[in-house]
mmCIF file of C-alpha atoms and ligand atoms in Angstrom:
data_model
loop_
_atom_site.group_PDB
_atom_site.id
_atom_site.type_symbol
_atom_site.label_atom_id
_atom_site.label_comp_id
_atom_site.label_asym_id
_atom_site.label_seq_id
_atom_site.Cartn_x
_atom_site.Cartn_y
_atom_site.Cartn_z
ATOM 1 C CA MET W 1 -5.389 25.156 4.135
ATOM 2 C CA ASN W 2 -1.707 24.853 4.991
ATOM 3 C CA GLU W 3 0.455 27.469 6.411
ATOM 4 C CA ALA W 4 3.093 29.237 4.298
ATOM 5 C CA ARG W 5 6.372 27.839 5.420
ATOM 6 C CA THR W 6 9.988 28.590 4.587
ATOM 7 C CA GLY W 7 11.734 26.045 6.583
ATOM 8 C CA PRO W 8 12.280 22.276 5.659
ATOM 9 C CA ALA W 9 9.544 19.827 5.585
ATOM 10 C CA ARG W 10 8.409 17.482 8.574
ATOM 11 C CA ILE W 11 10.076 13.945 7.133
ATOM 12 C CA ILE W 12 6.868 11.487 7.020
ATOM 13 C CA ASP W 13 8.941 8.531 8.600
ATOM 14 C CA GLY W 14 6.931 5.563 7.240
ATOM 15 C CA LYS W 15 9.359 3.350 8.547
ATOM 16 C CA ALA W 16 8.892 4.100 12.051
ATOM 17 C CA SER W 17 5.233 4.173 11.595
ATOM 18 C CA ALA W 18 5.328 0.791 9.891
ATOM 19 C CA ALA W 19 7.424 -0.754 12.629
ATOM 20 C CA ARG W 20 4.720 0.485 15.292
ATOM 21 C CA LEU W 21 1.865 -0.537 12.941
ATOM 22 C CA ARG W 22 3.786 -4.262 12.791
ATOM 23 C CA ALA W 23 4.122 -4.214 16.586
ATOM 24 C CA ASP W 24 0.608 -3.638 17.093
ATOM 25 C CA ILE W 25 -0.734 -6.299 14.645
ATOM 26 C CA ALA W 26 1.491 -8.884 16.303
ATOM 27 C CA ARG W 27 -0.018 -7.713 19.743
ATOM 28 C CA ARG W 28 -3.476 -8.227 18.354
ATOM 29 C CA ALA W 29 -2.361 -11.309 16.558
ATOM 30 C CA GLN W 30 -1.125 -12.878 19.878
ATOM 31 C CA ALA W 31 -4.719 -11.915 21.384
ATOM 32 C CA LEU W 32 -6.442 -13.677 18.609
ATOM 33 C CA SER W 33 -4.388 -16.593 19.113
ATOM 34 C CA SER W 34 -4.645 -16.969 22.923
ATOM 35 C CA ARG W 35 -8.449 -15.998 23.224
ATOM 36 C CA HIS W 36 -9.874 -17.660 20.186
ATOM 37 C CA GLY W 37 -6.989 -20.269 19.171
ATOM 38 C CA ILE W 38 -7.055 -18.759 15.457
ATOM 39 C CA THR W 39 -3.535 -18.073 13.968
ATOM 40 C CA PRO W 40 -4.049 -15.628 10.933
ATOM 41 C CA GLY W 41 -2.537 -17.487 7.620
ATOM 42 C CA LEU W 42 -1.115 -15.324 4.734
ATOM 43 C CA ALA W 43 -0.580 -17.348 1.396
ATOM 44 C CA VAL W 44 1.652 -15.583 -1.238
ATOM 45 C CA VAL W 45 2.025 -17.053 -4.667
ATOM 46 C CA LEU W 46 5.090 -16.198 -6.783
ATOM 47 C CA VAL W 47 5.323 -17.304 -10.745
ATOM 48 C CA GLY W 48 8.670 -17.052 -12.188
ATOM 49 C CA ASP W 49 11.946 -15.638 -11.118
ATOM 50 C CA ASP W 50 11.746 -11.915 -11.444
ATOM 51 C CA PRO W 51 14.464 -10.901 -8.681
ATOM 52 C CA ALA W 52 12.249 -7.484 -7.321
ATOM 53 C CA SER W 53 9.393 -9.896 -6.711
ATOM 54 C CA GLU W 54 11.338 -12.445 -4.980
ATOM 55 C CA VAL W 55 12.680 -9.954 -2.644
ATOM 56 C CA TYR W 56 9.168 -8.699 -2.120
ATOM 57 C CA VAL W 57 8.000 -12.044 -1.599
ATOM 58 C CA ARG W 58 10.855 -13.010 0.808
ATOM 59 C CA ASN W 59 10.057 -9.730 3.083
ATOM 60 C CA LYS W 60 6.442 -10.383 3.060
ATOM 61 C CA GLY W 61 7.114 -14.095 4.488
ATOM 62 C CA ARG W 62 9.642 -13.224 6.984
ATOM 63 C CA GLN W 63 7.150 -10.086 8.152
ATOM 64 C CA THR W 64 4.059 -12.317 8.256
ATOM 65 C CA ARG W 65 6.165 -14.802 10.774
ATOM 66 C CA GLU W 66 7.613 -11.846 12.990
ATOM 67 C CA ALA W 67 4.015 -10.929 13.440
ATOM 68 C CA GLY W 68 3.186 -14.438 14.510
ATOM 69 C CA MET W 69 1.047 -15.446 11.596
ATOM 70 C CA GLN W 70 1.575 -18.264 9.462
ATOM 71 C CA SER W 71 3.053 -17.694 5.786
ATOM 72 C CA PHE W 72 2.492 -20.017 2.913
ATOM 73 C CA GLU W 73 4.906 -19.427 0.190
ATOM 74 C CA THR W 74 4.208 -21.198 -3.293
ATOM 75 C CA HIS W 75 6.707 -20.874 -6.303
ATOM 76 C CA LEU W 76 5.645 -21.915 -9.649
ATOM 77 C CA PRO W 77 7.783 -21.693 -12.790
ATOM 78 C CA ALA W 78 7.863 -18.849 -15.374
ATOM 79 C CA THR W 79 6.433 -21.509 -17.487
ATOM 80 C CA ALA W 80 3.285 -22.157 -15.248
ATOM 81 C CA SER W 81 -0.019 -22.077 -17.501
ATOM 82 C CA GLU W 82 -2.962 -19.934 -16.171
ATOM 83 C CA ASP W 83 -4.973 -23.358 -15.379
ATOM 84 C CA GLU W 84 -2.004 -24.195 -13.076
ATOM 85 C CA LEU W 85 -2.251 -20.891 -11.257
ATOM 86 C CA LEU W 86 -5.824 -20.835 -11.027
ATOM 87 C CA ALA W 87 -5.727 -24.387 -9.544
ATOM 88 C CA GLN W 88 -3.189 -23.062 -6.761
ATOM 89 C CA VAL W 89 -5.794 -19.898 -6.027
ATOM 90 C CA ALA W 90 -8.745 -22.582 -5.706
ATOM 91 C CA ARG W 91 -6.761 -24.704 -3.058
ATOM 92 C CA LEU W 92 -5.743 -21.743 -1.013
ATOM 93 C CA ASN W 93 -9.262 -20.435 -1.346
ATOM 94 C CA VAL W 94 -10.894 -23.354 0.267
ATOM 95 C CA ASP W 95 -7.947 -24.008 2.624
ATOM 96 C CA PRO W 96 -9.002 -23.037 6.274
ATOM 97 C CA ALA W 97 -5.613 -22.244 7.564
ATOM 98 C CA VAL W 98 -5.261 -19.344 4.761
ATOM 99 C CA HIS W 99 -7.191 -16.037 5.478
ATOM 100 C CA GLY W 100 -5.326 -14.027 2.969
ATOM 101 C CA VAL W 101 -4.391 -15.058 -0.624
ATOM 102 C CA LEU W 102 -1.913 -12.610 -2.473
ATOM 103 C CA VAL W 103 -0.406 -13.256 -5.927
ATOM 104 C CA GLN W 104 2.697 -11.375 -6.696
ATOM 105 C CA LEU W 105 2.302 -9.094 -9.576
ATOM 106 C CA PRO W 106 3.413 -8.795 -12.537
ATOM 107 C CA LEU W 107 2.770 -12.245 -13.945
ATOM 108 C CA PRO W 108 4.177 -14.004 -16.999
ATOM 109 C CA ARG W 109 2.829 -13.120 -20.117
ATOM 110 C CA GLN W 110 0.641 -16.259 -20.507
ATOM 111 C CA ILE W 111 -1.263 -15.605 -17.529
ATOM 112 C CA ARG W 112 -4.180 -12.943 -17.435
ATOM 113 C CA GLU W 113 -3.851 -10.839 -14.274
ATOM 114 C CA THR W 114 -7.693 -10.215 -14.616
ATOM 115 C CA ALA W 115 -8.335 -13.987 -14.539
ATOM 116 C CA VAL W 116 -6.285 -14.815 -11.443
ATOM 117 C CA ILE W 117 -7.685 -11.597 -9.309
ATOM 118 C CA ASP W 118 -11.329 -12.422 -10.279
ATOM 119 C CA ALA W 119 -10.427 -16.167 -9.029
ATOM 120 C CA ILE W 120 -9.126 -14.953 -5.570
ATOM 121 C CA ALA W 121 -12.164 -15.343 -2.818
ATOM 122 C CA PRO W 122 -13.046 -11.748 -2.147
ATOM 123 C CA ALA W 123 -12.957 -12.577 1.793
ATOM 124 C CA LYS W 124 -9.316 -13.461 1.435
ATOM 125 C CA ASP W 125 -8.064 -11.032 -1.240
ATOM 126 C CA VAL W 126 -5.906 -9.279 1.099
ATOM 127 C CA ASP W 127 -4.641 -7.036 -1.903
ATOM 128 C CA GLY W 128 -8.232 -5.575 -2.458
ATOM 129 C CA PHE W 129 -8.015 -5.914 -6.092
ATOM 130 C CA HIS W 130 -11.184 -7.887 -6.512
ATOM 131 C CA VAL W 131 -14.086 -6.160 -8.224
ATOM 132 C CA ILE W 132 -16.314 -6.952 -5.229
ATOM 133 C CA ASN W 133 -13.692 -5.245 -2.688
ATOM 134 C CA THR W 134 -13.270 -2.318 -5.157
ATOM 135 C CA GLY W 135 -16.841 -1.981 -5.902
ATOM 136 C CA LEU W 136 -17.241 -1.945 -1.990
ATOM 137 C CA LEU W 137 -14.931 0.944 -1.565
ATOM 138 C CA ALA W 138 -16.347 2.916 -4.225
ATOM 139 C CA SER W 139 -19.871 2.415 -3.369
ATOM 140 C CA ARG W 140 -19.908 2.021 0.359
ATOM 141 C CA GLY W 141 -16.301 2.903 1.644
ATOM 142 C CA THR W 142 -15.955 -0.634 2.683
ATOM 143 C CA GLY W 143 -14.254 -3.782 1.727
ATOM 144 C CA ILE W 144 -10.764 -4.943 1.894
ATOM 145 C CA ILE W 145 -8.567 -1.968 0.997
ATOM 146 C CA PRO W 146 -5.639 -2.012 -1.476
ATOM 147 C CA CYS W 147 -2.181 -2.036 0.852
ATOM 148 C CA THR W 148 -0.176 0.804 -0.694
ATOM 149 C CA PRO W 149 -3.296 3.634 -0.718
ATOM 150 C CA LEU W 150 -4.091 2.358 2.865
ATOM 151 C CA GLY W 151 -0.422 2.985 4.122
ATOM 152 C CA CYS W 152 -0.637 6.440 2.655
ATOM 153 C CA LEU W 153 -3.766 7.153 4.462
ATOM 154 C CA ARG W 154 -2.526 5.891 7.646
ATOM 155 C CA LEU W 155 0.451 8.295 7.085
ATOM 156 C CA LEU W 156 -1.629 11.122 6.500
ATOM 157 C CA ARG W 157 -3.967 10.479 9.472
ATOM 158 C CA GLU W 158 -0.780 10.264 11.738
ATOM 159 C CA TYR W 159 0.993 13.309 10.417
ATOM 160 C CA VAL W 160 -1.876 15.522 9.283
ATOM 161 C CA GLY W 161 -4.776 14.339 11.286
ATOM 162 C CA ASP W 162 -8.258 15.297 10.162
ATOM 163 C CA LEU W 163 -8.408 15.499 6.206
ATOM 164 C CA SER W 164 -11.812 16.917 6.040
ATOM 165 C CA GLY W 165 -12.321 19.760 3.384
ATOM 166 C CA MET W 166 -8.737 19.702 2.094
ATOM 167 C CA ARG W 167 -7.722 19.608 -1.645
ATOM 168 C CA ALA W 168 -5.994 16.437 -2.527
ATOM 169 C CA VAL W 169 -4.660 15.909 -5.868
ATOM 170 C CA ILE W 170 -3.513 12.568 -7.143
ATOM 171 C CA VAL W 171 -1.093 12.050 -9.776
ATOM 172 C CA GLY W 172 -1.804 8.561 -11.364
ATOM 173 C CA ARG W 173 -4.916 6.479 -12.066
ATOM 174 C CA SER W 174 -3.524 2.818 -11.487
ATOM 175 C CA ASN W 175 -5.823 0.106 -10.080
ATOM 176 C CA ILE W 176 -3.500 -0.365 -7.393
ATOM 177 C CA VAL W 177 -2.887 2.928 -6.193
ATOM 178 C CA GLY W 178 -4.262 6.153 -7.761
ATOM 179 C CA LYS W 179 -8.048 4.806 -7.941
ATOM 180 C CA PRO W 180 -8.438 3.244 -4.593
ATOM 181 C CA MET W 181 -6.351 6.539 -3.017
ATOM 182 C CA ALA W 182 -9.026 8.746 -4.749
ATOM 183 C CA GLN W 183 -11.993 6.816 -3.043
ATOM 184 C CA LEU W 184 -10.178 6.983 0.429
ATOM 185 C CA LEU W 185 -9.274 10.592 0.261
ATOM 186 C CA LEU W 186 -13.012 11.235 -0.828
ATOM 187 C CA ARG W 187 -14.295 8.914 2.008
ATOM 188 C CA GLU W 188 -12.076 11.557 4.375
ATOM 189 C CA ASN W 189 -14.187 14.245 2.991
ATOM 190 C CA CYS W 190 -11.224 15.780 0.794
ATOM 191 C CA THR W 191 -11.881 17.476 -2.466
ATOM 192 C CA VAL W 192 -10.254 14.994 -4.953
ATOM 193 C CA THR W 193 -8.618 15.688 -8.294
ATOM 194 C CA LEU W 194 -7.250 12.361 -9.964
ATOM 195 C CA ALA W 195 -4.724 13.435 -12.764
ATOM 196 C CA HIS W 196 -2.861 11.376 -15.262
ATOM 197 C CA SER W 197 -0.908 11.313 -18.391
ATOM 198 C CA ARG W 198 -3.775 13.498 -20.360
ATOM 199 C CA THR W 199 -4.102 16.009 -17.544
ATOM 200 C CA ARG W 200 -3.603 19.487 -19.020
ATOM 201 C CA ASP W 201 -1.276 21.584 -16.816
ATOM 202 C CA LEU W 202 -0.225 19.096 -14.326
ATOM 203 C CA ALA W 203 1.852 21.632 -12.456
ATOM 204 C CA ALA W 204 -1.175 23.788 -12.102
ATOM 205 C CA GLU W 205 -3.257 21.211 -10.615
ATOM 206 C CA CYS W 206 -0.389 20.153 -8.343
ATOM 207 C CA ARG W 207 -0.155 23.899 -7.099
ATOM 208 C CA ARG W 208 -3.781 23.517 -6.052
ATOM 209 C CA ALA W 209 -3.284 20.719 -3.510
ATOM 210 C CA ASP W 210 -3.119 20.730 0.224
ATOM 211 C CA ILE W 211 -2.464 16.973 -0.082
ATOM 212 C CA LEU W 212 -0.378 15.815 -3.051
ATOM 213 C CA VAL W 213 -0.083 12.077 -3.771
ATOM 214 C CA ALA W 214 2.279 10.760 -6.519
ATOM 215 C CA ALA W 215 2.041 7.408 -8.004
ATOM 216 C CA VAL W 216 3.276 7.668 -11.247
ATOM 217 C CA GLY W 217 6.391 5.845 -11.816
ATOM 218 C CA GLN W 218 8.566 8.379 -13.582
ATOM 219 C CA PRO W 219 11.775 9.798 -11.466
ATOM 220 C CA ARG W 220 11.570 13.138 -9.871
ATOM 221 C CA LEU W 221 8.511 14.285 -12.181
ATOM 222 C CA ILE W 222 7.161 16.482 -9.581
ATOM 223 C CA LYS W 223 9.186 19.834 -8.917
ATOM 224 C CA GLY W 224 9.424 21.895 -6.094
ATOM 225 C CA ASP W 225 7.643 24.792 -7.662
ATOM 226 C CA TRP W 226 4.542 22.351 -8.459
ATOM 227 C CA ILE W 227 4.205 22.368 -4.691
ATOM 228 C CA GLN W 228 1.913 24.562 -2.610
ATOM 229 C CA PRO W 229 3.859 25.728 0.367
ATOM 230 C CA GLY W 230 3.014 23.764 3.597
ATOM 231 C CA ALA W 231 1.477 21.052 1.349
ATOM 232 C CA SER W 232 1.837 17.371 2.751
ATOM 233 C CA VAL W 233 3.360 15.059 0.084
ATOM 234 C CA ILE W 234 3.181 11.572 -0.512
ATOM 235 C CA ASP W 235 5.670 10.046 -2.689
ATOM 236 C CA VAL W 236 4.490 6.449 -3.931
ATOM 237 C CA GLY W 237 7.138 6.098 -6.531
ATOM 238 C CA ILE W 238 9.959 3.596 -6.515
ATOM 239 C CA ASN W 239 12.058 4.342 -9.390
ATOM 240 C CA ARG W 240 15.752 2.781 -9.938
ATOM 241 C CA ILE W 241 17.923 5.436 -11.529
ATOM 242 C CA SER W 242 21.742 5.312 -12.651
ATOM 243 C CA ILE W 243 24.212 7.476 -10.870
ATOM 244 C CA THR W 244 27.857 7.779 -11.111
ATOM 245 C CA THR W 245 29.465 7.744 -7.823
ATOM 246 C CA ALA W 246 33.357 8.195 -6.848
ATOM 247 C CA ASP W 247 33.556 4.311 -6.848
ATOM 248 C CA GLY W 248 32.009 4.340 -10.364
ATOM 249 C CA PRO W 249 28.335 3.721 -11.613
ATOM 250 C CA ALA W 250 25.783 2.797 -9.461
ATOM 251 C CA THR W 251 21.961 2.850 -8.894
ATOM 252 C CA ARG W 252 19.885 4.386 -6.414
ATOM 253 C CA LEU W 253 15.767 4.658 -5.617
ATOM 254 C CA VAL W 254 14.109 7.811 -6.380
ATOM 255 C CA GLY W 255 10.601 8.807 -5.976
ATOM 256 C CA ASP W 256 8.034 10.567 -8.601
ATOM 257 C CA VAL W 257 8.670 13.743 -6.530
ATOM 258 C CA ASP W 258 11.901 15.923 -6.464
ATOM 259 C CA PHE W 259 12.664 15.407 -2.861
ATOM 260 C CA ASP W 260 15.317 17.947 -2.612
ATOM 261 C CA GLU W 261 13.509 20.679 -4.060
ATOM 262 C CA ALA W 262 10.169 19.659 -2.550
ATOM 263 C CA VAL W 263 11.464 19.405 0.930
ATOM 264 C CA ARG W 264 12.083 23.390 0.943
ATOM 265 C CA VAL W 265 8.486 23.946 0.155
ATOM 266 C CA ALA W 266 6.240 21.081 1.426
ATOM 267 C CA GLY W 267 4.869 21.168 5.138
ATOM 268 C CA ALA W 268 5.657 17.292 5.355
ATOM 269 C CA ILE W 269 6.827 14.839 2.898
ATOM 270 C CA THR W 270 7.675 10.991 2.513
ATOM 271 C CA PRO W 271 11.116 10.259 1.604
ATOM 272 C CA VAL W 272 12.145 7.402 -0.811
ATOM 273 C CA PRO W 273 12.775 4.947 0.316
ATOM 274 C CA GLY W 274 11.588 4.964 3.932
ATOM 275 C CA GLY W 275 8.205 6.428 3.276
ATOM 276 C CA VAL W 276 5.091 4.705 1.771
ATOM 277 C CA GLY W 277 6.864 1.245 1.044
ATOM 278 C CA PRO W 278 7.348 0.106 4.535
ATOM 279 C CA MET W 279 3.628 0.653 5.434
ATOM 280 C CA THR W 280 2.729 -1.523 2.121
ATOM 281 C CA ILE W 281 3.558 -4.586 3.704
ATOM 282 C CA ALA W 282 2.627 -3.440 7.135
ATOM 283 C CA CYS W 283 -1.057 -3.020 5.733
ATOM 284 C CA LEU W 284 -0.993 -6.327 3.951
ATOM 285 C CA LEU W 285 -0.533 -7.818 7.563
ATOM 286 C CA SER W 286 -3.058 -5.910 8.787
ATOM 287 C CA ASN W 287 -5.742 -6.863 5.962
ATOM 288 C CA THR W 288 -4.506 -10.492 6.838
ATOM 289 C CA LEU W 289 -5.497 -10.008 10.611
ATOM 290 C CA ASP W 290 -8.623 -8.299 9.597
ATOM 291 C CA ALA W 291 -9.732 -11.341 7.308
ATOM 292 C CA ALA W 292 -8.945 -14.080 9.875
ATOM 293 C CA CYS W 293 -11.282 -11.701 12.409
ATOM 294 C CA ALA W 294 -13.752 -11.531 9.861
ATOM 295 C CA ARG W 295 -13.627 -15.331 8.830
ATOM 296 C CA HIS W 296 -14.309 -16.211 12.445
ATOM 297 C CA GLY W 297 -16.576 -13.573 13.466
ATOM 298 C CA VAL W 298 -14.278 -11.839 15.583
ATOM 299 C CA ASP W 299 -14.564 -8.191 16.274
ATOM 300 C CA PRO W 300 -10.920 -6.866 15.248
ATOM 301 C CA LEU W 301 -11.337 -4.158 18.031
ATOM 302 C CA SER W 302 -12.213 -6.513 20.758
ATOM 303 C CA LEU W 303 -8.355 -7.387 20.537
ATOM 304 C CA ASP W 304 -7.505 -4.253 22.014
ATOM 305 C CA ALA W 305 -9.304 -4.704 25.124
ATOM 306 C CA PRO W 306 -7.565 -5.728 28.127
ATOM 307 C CA GLU W 307 -7.576 -9.338 28.801
ATOM 308 C CA ALA W 308 -8.731 -10.265 32.105
ATOM 309 C CA GLY W 309 -5.700 -10.075 34.495
ATOM 310 C CA GLY W 310 -4.039 -8.329 31.977
ATOM 311 C CA ALA W 311 -3.403 -4.862 30.065
ATOM 312 C CA HIS W 312 -3.220 -4.019 26.484
ATOM 313 C CA SER W 313 -2.770 -0.416 25.051
ATOM 314 C CA ALA W 314 -5.661 0.653 22.798
ATOM 315 C CA SER W 315 -5.062 1.077 19.027
ATOM 316 C CA ALA W 316 -6.537 2.760 16.340
ATOM 317 C CA SER W 317 -8.818 0.536 13.901
ATOM 318 C CA ALA W 318 -7.307 -0.677 10.814
ATOM 319 C CA THR W 319 -9.160 1.850 8.291
HETATM 320 P P1 NAP N 1 0.782 2.524 -13.282
HETATM 321 O O1 NAP N 1 0.227 1.371 -13.259
HETATM 322 O O2 NAP N 1 2.124 2.411 -14.474
HETATM 323 O O3 NAP N 1 0.200 3.976 -13.694
HETATM 324 C C1 NAP N 1 1.029 5.192 -13.527
HETATM 325 C C2 NAP N 1 -0.043 6.201 -13.680
HETATM 326 O O4 NAP N 1 0.431 7.391 -13.795
HETATM 327 C C3 NAP N 1 -1.091 6.015 -14.735
HETATM 328 O O5 NAP N 1 -2.233 6.681 -14.481
HETATM 329 C C4 NAP N 1 -0.430 7.201 -15.775
HETATM 330 O O6 NAP N 1 -1.452 7.983 -16.635
HETATM 331 C C5 NAP N 1 0.336 8.395 -14.808
HETATM 332 N N1 NAP N 1 1.311 8.997 -15.541
HETATM 333 C C6 NAP N 1 2.042 8.487 -16.219
HETATM 334 N N2 NAP N 1 3.104 9.264 -16.762
HETATM 335 C C7 NAP N 1 2.697 10.592 -16.168
HETATM 336 C C8 NAP N 1 3.011 12.022 -16.579
HETATM 337 N N3 NAP N 1 4.264 12.319 -17.005
HETATM 338 N N4 NAP N 1 2.122 12.866 -16.042
HETATM 339 C C9 NAP N 1 0.885 12.278 -15.490
HETATM 340 N N5 NAP N 1 0.767 11.014 -15.237
HETATM 341 C C10 NAP N 1 1.377 10.241 -15.752
HETATM 342 O O7 NAP N 1 1.774 2.692 -11.894
HETATM 343 P P2 NAP N 1 1.590 2.209 -10.493
HETATM 344 O O8 NAP N 1 1.491 0.770 -10.304
HETATM 345 O O9 NAP N 1 0.374 2.835 -9.870
HETATM 346 O O10 NAP N 1 2.653 2.685 -9.683
HETATM 347 C C11 NAP N 1 3.174 4.167 -9.464
HETATM 348 C C12 NAP N 1 4.420 4.493 -8.836
HETATM 349 O O11 NAP N 1 4.283 3.707 -7.727
HETATM 350 C C13 NAP N 1 5.627 3.199 -9.676
HETATM 351 O O12 NAP N 1 6.977 3.935 -9.158
HETATM 352 C C14 NAP N 1 5.823 1.832 -8.521
HETATM 353 O O13 NAP N 1 6.714 1.399 -8.499
HETATM 354 C C15 NAP N 1 5.192 2.820 -7.378
HETATM 355 N N6 NAP N 1 4.620 1.871 -6.332
HETATM 356 C C16 NAP N 1 5.013 1.813 -5.023
HETATM 357 C C17 NAP N 1 4.348 0.918 -4.225
HETATM 358 C C18 NAP N 1 4.656 1.046 -2.873
HETATM 359 O O14 NAP N 1 4.678 0.244 -1.961
HETATM 360 N N7 NAP N 1 5.540 2.164 -2.195
HETATM 361 C C19 NAP N 1 3.399 -0.058 -4.495
HETATM 362 C C20 NAP N 1 2.877 0.119 -5.818
HETATM 363 C C21 NAP N 1 3.492 0.908 -6.816
HETATM 364 P P3 NAP N 1 -2.422 7.088 -17.679
HETATM 365 O O15 NAP N 1 -3.293 6.142 -16.960
HETATM 366 O O16 NAP N 1 -2.902 8.141 -18.225
HETATM 367 O O17 NAP N 1 -1.454 6.165 -18.592
#
């Protein structure tokens, strides 16, 4: 399927793709506001003081506002009970200004993630984790799609094009990345293999892939000689490792793929950082815009049509 190649892979620039997507969302949010008087609203709930989660939530809030949407942020203490969090979710579920509700994971130990995910109104579940949405994706190819796999799919469509008939191997079977990624690639008519920690001969499975998606959480697990020459590699992993620099010990982010080896073999590859990561928040905004449209019966594609007396560029539909 892929041409054998000897040169370095094309770098899949997720940062640039995400910037284009956010600009497109901002333009459509503006059209939704000016033509229909609707401002999409995203509510993010953070429980506790996990520094990484605080950074994610801050970034989400900033990018939501930059896209012309309303951002509602709630911060509960690390000691908050499950009932307190469920009460907050219930309030957001009925708030007409809120079109998307996201509870930042992971949660403190006293709160069951499944209880919280089950409590979010499916129409506002912009993370796409509610069983109604996972069921819709699995059985009908519809519903609100989890942001990270949706971002991966957008990158593949942009850089590879038609995926039909390709062999896709996904390493990792989590509910938030691996499983929905498999459903999406099946929907694109790929032949899909979902590998995990019990897979026998993972390297051989990976070598068969025209499209290889790594969502494992193990730094540089996937080596260059596990990759079919010319394959498209999407590295979802974000791992912080310790390194030694001239100035002493430091840390850096690496993916699940050994980038330096893989870039010599693959046809196209996402870097870490700057690949999948930026697409995740952009897709969250896109899901929020779509949820606002669905709530008010507006066809999202109609927002791309030129307004009387003005011109808009056409954009691809969200999913
Ligand atoms: P997760 O829930 O921990 O799942 C990891 C998966 O990898 C599991 O299915 C596990 O198999 C499998 N696995 C672990 N070790 C393996 C091995 N040695 N060989 C084969 N499979 C192995 O992780 P996740 O939430 O999907 O996240 C995966 C990575 O993506 C993490 O680095 C995370 O930080 C990153 N991530 C990035 C974004 C983004 O926006 N870029 C978003 C989400 C996650 P079993 O099921 O058999 O245990």
